[in-house]
mmCIF file of C-alpha atoms in Angstrom:
data_model
loop_
_atom_site.group_PDB
_atom_site.id
_atom_site.type_symbol
_atom_site.label_atom_id
_atom_site.label_comp_id
_atom_site.label_asym_id
_atom_site.label_seq_id
_atom_site.Cartn_x
_atom_site.Cartn_y
_atom_site.Cartn_z
ATOM 1 C CA MET A 1 37.026 28.933 -27.716
ATOM 2 C CA LEU A 2 38.118 25.755 -25.979
ATOM 3 C CA ARG A 3 38.015 27.519 -22.614
ATOM 4 C CA TRP A 4 34.442 28.638 -23.315
ATOM 5 C CA LEU A 5 33.437 25.073 -24.170
ATOM 6 C CA ILE A 6 35.088 23.746 -21.029
ATOM 7 C CA GLY A 7 33.326 26.429 -19.000
ATOM 8 C CA LEU A 8 29.955 25.517 -20.488
ATOM 9 C CA VAL A 9 30.536 21.830 -19.768
ATOM 10 C CA VAL A 10 31.495 22.614 -16.172
ATOM 11 C CA LEU A 11 28.423 24.823 -15.727
ATOM 12 C CA GLY A 12 26.262 22.097 -17.219
ATOM 13 C CA LEU A 13 27.691 19.495 -14.854
ATOM 14 C CA VAL A 14 27.230 21.810 -11.872
ATOM 15 C CA GLY A 15 23.641 22.487 -12.920
ATOM 16 C CA LEU A 16 22.955 18.786 -13.366
ATOM 17 C CA GLY A 17 24.491 18.033 -10.001
ATOM 18 C CA GLY A 18 22.360 20.719 -8.369
ATOM 19 C CA PHE A 19 19.228 19.328 -10.001
ATOM 20 C CA VAL A 20 20.013 15.806 -8.852
ATOM 21 C CA LEU A 21 20.686 17.048 -5.311
ATOM 22 C CA LEU A 22 17.493 19.106 -5.104
ATOM 23 C CA THR A 23 15.312 16.409 -6.628
ATOM 24 C CA ARG A 24 16.740 13.313 -4.974
ATOM 25 C CA PRO A 25 14.139 10.895 -3.553
ATOM 26 C CA GLN A 26 13.125 11.780 -0.012
ATOM 27 C CA HIS A 27 12.602 9.276 2.815
ATOM 28 C CA SER A 28 10.658 9.283 6.062
ATOM 29 C CA ASP A 29 12.371 9.605 9.430
ATOM 30 C CA PRO A 30 12.366 6.157 11.120
ATOM 31 C CA SER A 31 12.429 7.753 14.574
ATOM 32 C CA VAL A 32 8.870 9.014 14.020
ATOM 33 C CA PHE A 33 7.649 5.422 14.135
ATOM 34 C CA ALA A 34 9.863 4.211 16.956
ATOM 35 C CA THR A 35 7.096 4.592 19.548
ATOM 36 C CA LEU A 36 4.063 3.959 17.329
ATOM 37 C CA THR A 37 2.137 0.705 17.260
ATOM 38 C CA GLY A 38 -0.166 -0.012 14.359
ATOM 39 C CA ASP A 39 -3.717 -1.150 15.042
ATOM 40 C CA ALA A 40 -5.204 -3.290 12.255
ATOM 41 C CA ALA A 41 -8.806 -2.517 13.255
ATOM 42 C CA ARG A 42 -8.201 1.215 12.919
ATOM 43 C CA GLY A 43 -6.150 0.526 9.809
ATOM 44 C CA GLU A 44 -9.152 -0.991 8.083
ATOM 45 C CA ALA A 45 -10.945 2.368 8.306
ATOM 46 C CA VAL A 46 -7.865 4.069 6.832
ATOM 47 C CA PHE A 47 -7.833 1.443 4.085
ATOM 48 C CA TRP A 48 -11.397 2.198 3.005
ATOM 49 C CA ALA A 49 -10.964 5.955 3.337
ATOM 50 C CA GLY A 50 -7.887 5.723 1.114
ATOM 51 C CA GLY A 51 -9.673 3.669 -1.535
ATOM 52 C CA CYS A 52 -6.814 1.154 -1.710
ATOM 53 C CA ALA A 53 -8.894 -1.724 -3.060
ATOM 54 C CA SER A 54 -10.466 0.413 -5.774
ATOM 55 C CA CYS A 55 -7.106 0.585 -7.536
ATOM 56 C CA HIS A 56 -5.164 -2.426 -6.293
ATOM 57 C CA ALA A 57 -7.785 -5.195 -6.203
ATOM 58 C CA VAL A 58 -8.070 -7.390 -9.275
ATOM 59 C CA PRO A 59 -10.496 -5.653 -11.675
ATOM 60 C CA ASP A 60 -14.126 -6.794 -11.279
ATOM 61 C CA SER A 61 -13.345 -8.809 -8.140
ATOM 62 C CA THR A 62 -16.013 -9.003 -5.446
ATOM 63 C CA GLY A 63 -16.410 -10.274 -1.911
ATOM 64 C CA ALA A 64 -13.338 -11.746 -0.250
ATOM 65 C CA ALA A 65 -11.454 -11.630 -3.559
ATOM 66 C CA HIS A 66 -11.667 -7.829 -3.456
ATOM 67 C CA LEU A 67 -9.171 -7.882 -0.592
ATOM 68 C CA VAL A 68 -6.563 -9.735 -2.631
ATOM 69 C CA LEU A 69 -4.574 -6.696 -3.722
ATOM 70 C CA ALA A 70 -2.778 -8.256 -6.682
ATOM 71 C CA GLY A 71 -3.127 -5.080 -8.768
ATOM 72 C CA GLY A 72 -3.572 -4.913 -12.503
ATOM 73 C CA ARG A 73 -6.001 -2.037 -12.995
ATOM 74 C CA ALA A 74 -4.901 0.154 -15.907
ATOM 75 C CA PHE A 75 -4.980 3.965 -15.866
ATOM 76 C CA LYS A 76 -4.715 5.557 -19.292
ATOM 77 C CA THR A 77 -3.359 9.105 -19.297
ATOM 78 C CA ALA A 78 -1.749 11.542 -21.708
ATOM 79 C CA PHE A 79 1.648 10.429 -20.378
ATOM 80 C CA GLY A 80 1.116 6.698 -20.846
ATOM 81 C CA THR A 81 -0.731 3.804 -19.235
ATOM 82 C CA PHE A 82 -0.014 3.040 -15.600
ATOM 83 C CA HIS A 83 -0.835 -0.273 -13.945
ATOM 84 C CA ALA A 84 -1.676 -0.539 -10.260
ATOM 85 C CA PRO A 85 0.918 -2.818 -8.660
ATOM 86 C CA ASN A 86 0.575 -5.775 -6.334
ATOM 87 C CA ILE A 87 0.418 -4.412 -2.757
ATOM 88 C CA SER A 88 -0.590 -7.661 -1.099
ATOM 89 C CA PRO A 89 1.611 -8.898 1.769
ATOM 90 C CA ASP A 90 3.452 -11.311 -0.498
ATOM 91 C CA PRO A 91 7.129 -10.744 0.401
ATOM 92 C CA VAL A 92 8.380 -11.032 -3.182
ATOM 93 C CA GLN A 93 5.720 -9.757 -5.559
ATOM 94 C CA GLY A 94 3.889 -7.552 -3.062
ATOM 95 C CA ILE A 95 4.864 -5.353 -0.132
ATOM 96 C CA GLY A 96 5.177 -8.019 2.543
ATOM 97 C CA ALA A 97 8.818 -7.088 3.090
ATOM 98 C CA TRP A 98 8.034 -3.387 3.514
ATOM 99 C CA SER A 99 8.394 -1.825 6.938
ATOM 100 C CA VAL A 100 5.992 0.818 8.157
ATOM 101 C CA VAL A 101 8.714 3.380 7.335
ATOM 102 C CA ASP A 102 8.810 2.058 3.769
ATOM 103 C CA LEU A 103 5.038 2.488 3.485
ATOM 104 C CA ASP A 104 5.186 6.018 4.894
ATOM 105 C CA THR A 105 8.029 6.910 2.534
ATOM 106 C CA ALA A 106 5.942 5.671 -0.401
ATOM 107 C CA MET A 107 2.742 7.395 0.654
ATOM 108 C CA ARG A 108 4.098 10.761 1.763
ATOM 109 C CA HIS A 109 7.231 11.137 -0.365
ATOM 110 C CA GLY A 110 6.480 9.023 -3.428
ATOM 111 C CA THR A 111 9.705 7.053 -2.979
ATOM 112 C CA SER A 112 10.106 3.289 -3.284
ATOM 113 C CA PRO A 113 12.143 1.170 -0.815
ATOM 114 C CA GLU A 114 14.742 0.942 -3.588
ATOM 115 C CA GLY A 115 15.043 4.731 -3.609
ATOM 116 C CA GLU A 116 13.227 5.399 -6.893
ATOM 117 C CA HIS A 117 10.582 8.030 -7.543
ATOM 118 C CA PHE A 118 7.053 6.678 -7.903
ATOM 119 C CA TYR A 119 4.877 8.059 -10.671
ATOM 120 C CA PRO A 120 2.119 10.343 -9.340
ATOM 121 C CA ALA A 121 -0.513 7.932 -10.662
ATOM 122 C CA PHE A 122 0.026 6.769 -7.079
ATOM 123 C CA PRO A 123 -1.649 9.724 -5.316
ATOM 124 C CA TYR A 124 1.113 10.677 -2.916
ATOM 125 C CA THR A 125 0.310 14.337 -3.596
ATOM 126 C CA SER A 126 -2.753 13.649 -1.427
ATOM 127 C CA TYR A 127 -1.372 10.950 0.870
ATOM 128 C CA VAL A 128 1.348 13.413 1.918
ATOM 129 C CA HIS A 129 -1.231 14.566 4.494
ATOM 130 C CA ALA A 130 -1.556 11.130 6.126
ATOM 131 C CA THR A 131 -0.625 11.080 9.809
ATOM 132 C CA PRO A 132 2.112 8.674 10.973
ATOM 133 C CA GLN A 133 -0.409 6.880 13.191
ATOM 134 C CA ASP A 134 -2.787 6.318 10.278
ATOM 135 C CA VAL A 135 0.084 4.968 8.173
ATOM 136 C CA ALA A 136 1.114 2.631 10.992
ATOM 137 C CA ASP A 137 -2.480 1.427 11.354
ATOM 138 C CA LEU A 138 -2.823 0.938 7.605
ATOM 139 C CA HIS A 139 0.411 -1.050 7.494
ATOM 140 C CA ALA A 140 -0.883 -3.309 10.266
ATOM 141 C CA PHE A 141 -4.118 -3.942 8.355
ATOM 142 C CA LEU A 142 -2.458 -4.532 4.976
ATOM 143 C CA MET A 143 -0.300 -7.235 6.521
ATOM 144 C CA THR A 144 -3.437 -9.168 7.552
ATOM 145 C CA LEU A 145 -4.718 -9.458 3.967
ATOM 146 C CA PRO A 146 -4.247 -12.498 1.684
ATOM 147 C CA PRO A 147 -0.918 -12.565 -0.171
ATOM 148 C CA SER A 148 -0.740 -12.911 -3.931
ATOM 149 C CA ASP A 149 2.299 -13.957 -5.939
ATOM 150 C CA VAL A 150 1.042 -12.333 -9.159
ATOM 151 C CA PRO A 151 3.778 -10.050 -10.545
ATOM 152 C CA SER A 152 2.961 -6.373 -11.043
ATOM 153 C CA LEU A 153 2.503 -5.279 -14.647
ATOM 154 C CA PRO A 154 5.065 -2.795 -16.018
ATOM 155 C CA HIS A 155 3.931 0.717 -16.852
ATOM 156 C CA GLU A 156 3.612 1.604 -20.514
ATOM 157 C CA VAL A 157 5.361 4.966 -20.595
ATOM 158 C CA GLY A 158 7.496 6.312 -23.426
ATOM 159 C CA PHE A 159 10.384 8.766 -23.502
ATOM 160 C CA PRO A 160 10.886 11.193 -21.813
ATOM 161 C CA PHE A 161 8.288 10.250 -19.191
ATOM 162 C CA ASN A 162 10.038 6.947 -18.516
ATOM 163 C CA GLN A 163 12.981 8.864 -17.039
ATOM 164 C CA ARG A 164 12.164 8.707 -13.340
ATOM 165 C CA LEU A 165 14.894 11.220 -12.529
ATOM 166 C CA LEU A 166 12.601 13.902 -13.961
ATOM 167 C CA LEU A 167 9.936 13.060 -11.391
ATOM 168 C CA GLY A 168 12.072 14.730 -8.752
ATOM 169 C CA GLY A 169 11.575 18.029 -10.560
ATOM 170 C CA TRP A 170 7.863 17.318 -10.846
ATOM 171 C CA LYS A 171 7.691 16.796 -7.097
ATOM 172 C CA LEU A 172 9.459 20.097 -6.468
ATOM 173 C CA LEU A 173 6.654 21.781 -8.383
ATOM 174 C CA PHE A 174 3.614 19.853 -7.229
ATOM 175 C CA LEU A 175 4.236 17.825 -4.043
ATOM 176 C CA SER A 176 3.467 19.900 -0.950
ATOM 177 C CA PRO A 177 2.260 19.140 2.591
ATOM 178 C CA ASP A 178 0.324 22.425 2.680
ATOM 179 C CA TRP A 179 -3.464 22.375 2.904
ATOM 180 C CA VAL A 180 -5.438 23.935 0.071
ATOM 181 C CA VAL A 181 -8.382 25.130 2.160
ATOM 182 C CA ASN A 182 -7.308 27.111 5.211
ATOM 183 C CA GLY A 183 -8.965 29.506 7.601
ATOM 184 C CA ASP A 184 -10.979 29.194 10.779
ATOM 185 C CA LEU A 185 -12.243 25.642 10.295
ATOM 186 C CA THR A 186 -14.254 23.798 12.915
ATOM 187 C CA PRO A 187 -12.922 20.434 14.160
ATOM 188 C CA GLU A 188 -15.521 18.721 11.943
ATOM 189 C CA GLU A 189 -14.390 20.711 8.894
ATOM 190 C CA GLN A 190 -10.756 19.916 9.682
ATOM 191 C CA ARG A 191 -11.612 16.223 9.793
ATOM 192 C CA GLY A 192 -13.405 16.584 6.474
ATOM 193 C CA ARG A 193 -10.394 18.368 5.000
ATOM 194 C CA TYR A 194 -8.147 15.526 6.130
ATOM 195 C CA LEU A 195 -10.409 12.973 4.454
ATOM 196 C CA VAL A 196 -10.953 14.951 1.232
ATOM 197 C CA GLU A 197 -7.524 16.529 0.693
ATOM 198 C CA GLY A 198 -5.667 13.616 2.244
ATOM 199 C CA LEU A 199 -6.758 10.001 2.515
ATOM 200 C CA GLY A 200 -9.760 10.249 0.191
ATOM 201 C CA HIS A 201 -7.609 11.970 -2.502
ATOM 202 C CA CYS A 202 -10.759 13.447 -4.070
ATOM 203 C CA SER A 203 -8.776 16.138 -5.877
ATOM 204 C CA GLU A 204 -6.869 13.576 -7.921
ATOM 205 C CA CYS A 205 -9.985 13.212 -10.078
ATOM 206 C CA HIS A 206 -12.046 16.313 -9.296
ATOM 207 C CA THR A 207 -9.357 18.986 -9.781
ATOM 208 C CA PRO A 208 -8.253 19.894 -13.338
ATOM 209 C CA ARG A 209 -4.604 19.498 -14.263
ATOM 210 C CA ASN A 210 -2.095 21.608 -16.120
ATOM 211 C CA ALA A 211 0.088 20.574 -19.054
ATOM 212 C CA LEU A 212 2.618 18.915 -16.715
ATOM 213 C CA GLY A 213 -0.017 16.850 -14.959
ATOM 214 C CA GLY A 214 -0.029 18.909 -11.774
ATOM 215 C CA ARG A 215 -3.303 19.850 -10.126
ATOM 216 C CA ASP A 216 -4.520 23.395 -10.792
ATOM 217 C CA LEU A 217 -5.087 24.494 -7.201
ATOM 218 C CA SER A 218 -6.787 27.702 -8.338
ATOM 219 C CA ARG A 219 -9.630 25.484 -9.571
ATOM 220 C CA TRP A 220 -9.725 23.180 -6.583
ATOM 221 C CA LEU A 221 -12.360 20.441 -7.012
ATOM 222 C CA ALA A 222 -13.841 22.245 -10.034
ATOM 223 C CA GLY A 223 -13.889 19.119 -12.191
ATOM 224 C CA GLY A 224 -12.468 18.597 -15.628
ATOM 225 C CA PRO A 225 -11.859 16.058 -18.377
ATOM 226 C CA ASN A 226 -11.668 12.420 -17.367
ATOM 227 C CA PRO A 227 -7.983 11.382 -17.658
ATOM 228 C CA ASP A 228 -8.946 8.368 -19.765
ATOM 229 C CA GLY A 229 -10.684 10.638 -22.259
ATOM 230 C CA LYS A 230 -14.180 9.366 -21.526
ATOM 231 C CA GLY A 231 -16.552 12.034 -20.227
ATOM 232 C CA LYS A 232 -15.942 14.610 -17.523
ATOM 233 C CA ILE A 233 -15.389 14.627 -13.782
ATOM 234 C CA PRO A 234 -17.960 16.929 -12.138
ATOM 235 C CA ASN A 235 -17.398 20.174 -10.277
ATOM 236 C CA ILE A 236 -18.042 19.514 -6.570
ATOM 237 C CA THR A 237 -17.468 23.057 -5.288
ATOM 238 C CA PRO A 238 -20.536 24.960 -3.958
ATOM 239 C CA ALA A 239 -20.831 26.658 -7.365
ATOM 240 C CA ALA A 240 -22.128 23.404 -8.841
ATOM 241 C CA LEU A 241 -22.907 21.083 -5.951
ATOM 242 C CA ASP A 242 -25.894 22.717 -4.279
ATOM 243 C CA TRP A 243 -26.942 19.720 -2.200
ATOM 244 C CA SER A 244 -27.363 20.097 1.539
ATOM 245 C CA GLU A 245 -24.784 18.599 3.869
ATOM 246 C CA ALA A 246 -27.278 15.856 4.718
ATOM 247 C CA ASP A 247 -27.743 15.108 0.999
ATOM 248 C CA ILE A 248 -23.981 14.834 0.451
ATOM 249 C CA ALA A 249 -23.540 12.555 3.451
ATOM 250 C CA GLU A 250 -26.413 10.343 2.306
ATOM 251 C CA TYR A 251 -24.991 10.097 -1.208
ATOM 252 C CA LEU A 252 -21.647 8.945 0.215
ATOM 253 C CA LYS A 253 -23.478 6.292 2.224
ATOM 254 C CA SER A 254 -26.106 4.977 -0.192
ATOM 255 C CA GLY A 255 -25.046 6.282 -3.591
ATOM 256 C CA PHE A 256 -28.429 7.946 -4.137
ATOM 257 C CA THR A 257 -28.703 11.590 -5.122
ATOM 258 C CA PRO A 258 -31.496 13.880 -3.890
ATOM 259 C CA ASP A 259 -33.161 13.236 -7.281
ATOM 260 C CA PHE A 260 -33.022 9.472 -6.687
ATOM 261 C CA ASP A 261 -30.355 8.939 -9.296
ATOM 262 C CA SER A 262 -27.479 6.644 -8.313
ATOM 263 C CA ALA A 263 -23.700 6.763 -8.461
ATOM 264 C CA GLY A 264 -22.088 5.095 -11.444
ATOM 265 C CA GLY A 265 -18.675 4.499 -12.942
ATOM 266 C CA GLY A 266 -15.719 5.183 -10.717
ATOM 267 C CA MET A 267 -17.886 7.033 -8.229
ATOM 268 C CA ALA A 268 -19.683 3.782 -7.417
ATOM 269 C CA ASP A 269 -16.362 2.477 -6.085
ATOM 270 C CA VAL A 270 -15.898 5.640 -4.043
ATOM 271 C CA VAL A 271 -19.358 5.276 -2.490
ATOM 272 C CA SER A 272 -18.638 1.627 -1.710
ATOM 273 C CA ASN A 273 -15.572 2.775 0.233
ATOM 274 C CA MET A 274 -17.193 5.775 1.905
ATOM 275 C CA ALA A 275 -20.156 3.678 3.019
ATOM 276 C CA ARG A 276 -17.761 1.824 5.319
ATOM 277 C CA LEU A 277 -16.817 5.008 7.179
ATOM 278 C CA THR A 278 -18.724 6.378 10.146
ATOM 279 C CA ASP A 279 -21.673 8.731 9.825
ATOM 280 C CA ALA A 280 -19.511 11.354 11.544
ATOM 281 C CA ASP A 281 -16.793 11.070 8.881
ATOM 282 C CA ARG A 282 -19.264 11.379 6.020
ATOM 283 C CA ALA A 283 -20.801 14.419 7.717
ATOM 284 C CA ALA A 284 -17.312 15.893 8.092
ATOM 285 C CA ILE A 285 -16.671 15.472 4.364
ATOM 286 C CA ALA A 286 -19.961 17.236 3.609
ATOM 287 C CA ALA A 287 -19.112 20.077 5.991
ATOM 288 C CA TYR A 288 -15.714 20.543 4.342
ATOM 289 C CA LEU A 289 -17.178 20.609 0.833
ATOM 290 C CA LYS A 290 -19.413 23.504 1.897
ATOM 291 C CA ARG A 291 -16.277 25.468 2.885
ATOM 292 C CA VAL A 292 -14.463 24.918 -0.423
ATOM 293 C CA PRO A 293 -14.230 28.124 -2.526
ATOM 294 C CA ALA A 294 -16.892 28.128 -5.227
ATOM 295 C CA VAL A 295 -15.420 27.802 -8.714
ATOM 296 C CA PRO A 296 -17.800 28.390 -11.618
#
């Protein structure tokens, strides 16, 4: 009997060790950035495409204050309440001490400079598609913004979701660099895919999730319950969004629908960001959305 118990303990330890090994936090390769130079002007476009201020600016801030990324916005979910952290260039409370490799590791691998898993409230499942050059440009721009010494608020997450070790297993299931929409895409549609599936992280709201919080890729962009429990996020596949490409592009620029309604709620923030992109980028997003499989 004792031998059986010892055997079970050994198997358990081996299994735990294997889990830890397979799910350990991943880091970016510094050599990728050895020859890259970030451009802050280009990084500003990446910043708006990525919607950074929508989450990390102080809630209800406007004008110049909207670029003080002190964090604080709360995101209520079934797993707990997550608070957007300070990502200003303050070296202590923000990310001023982060290198471009640190930023890339956070965005594409969901790993902090301290080697901890980030919660997927930070949309690294989308940012995994970001190119190294775009990350370098974004880093350059972020470092030009005003610093804030406001400490980040702690997340309000109970057991077992407060065990970050488990996030490694979650990543094994749901973090992938693969594109969802494939096929013979035009260069414009590929650009739109990059903005929608990647930087714009549209699926983080518009794709329904399973019981573990992973996106249901079989219902890509088909909408679903609002994570905070208030209302629903609309289906933006061709099955429900029958606007023309020109209508979609105009909505992303002005916020007005073909019926002269206007964007509200969180979508108003999205339009504010998308309005800062080029006409070509908004047209690319519209072209991509027309290629998305229709989901009733």
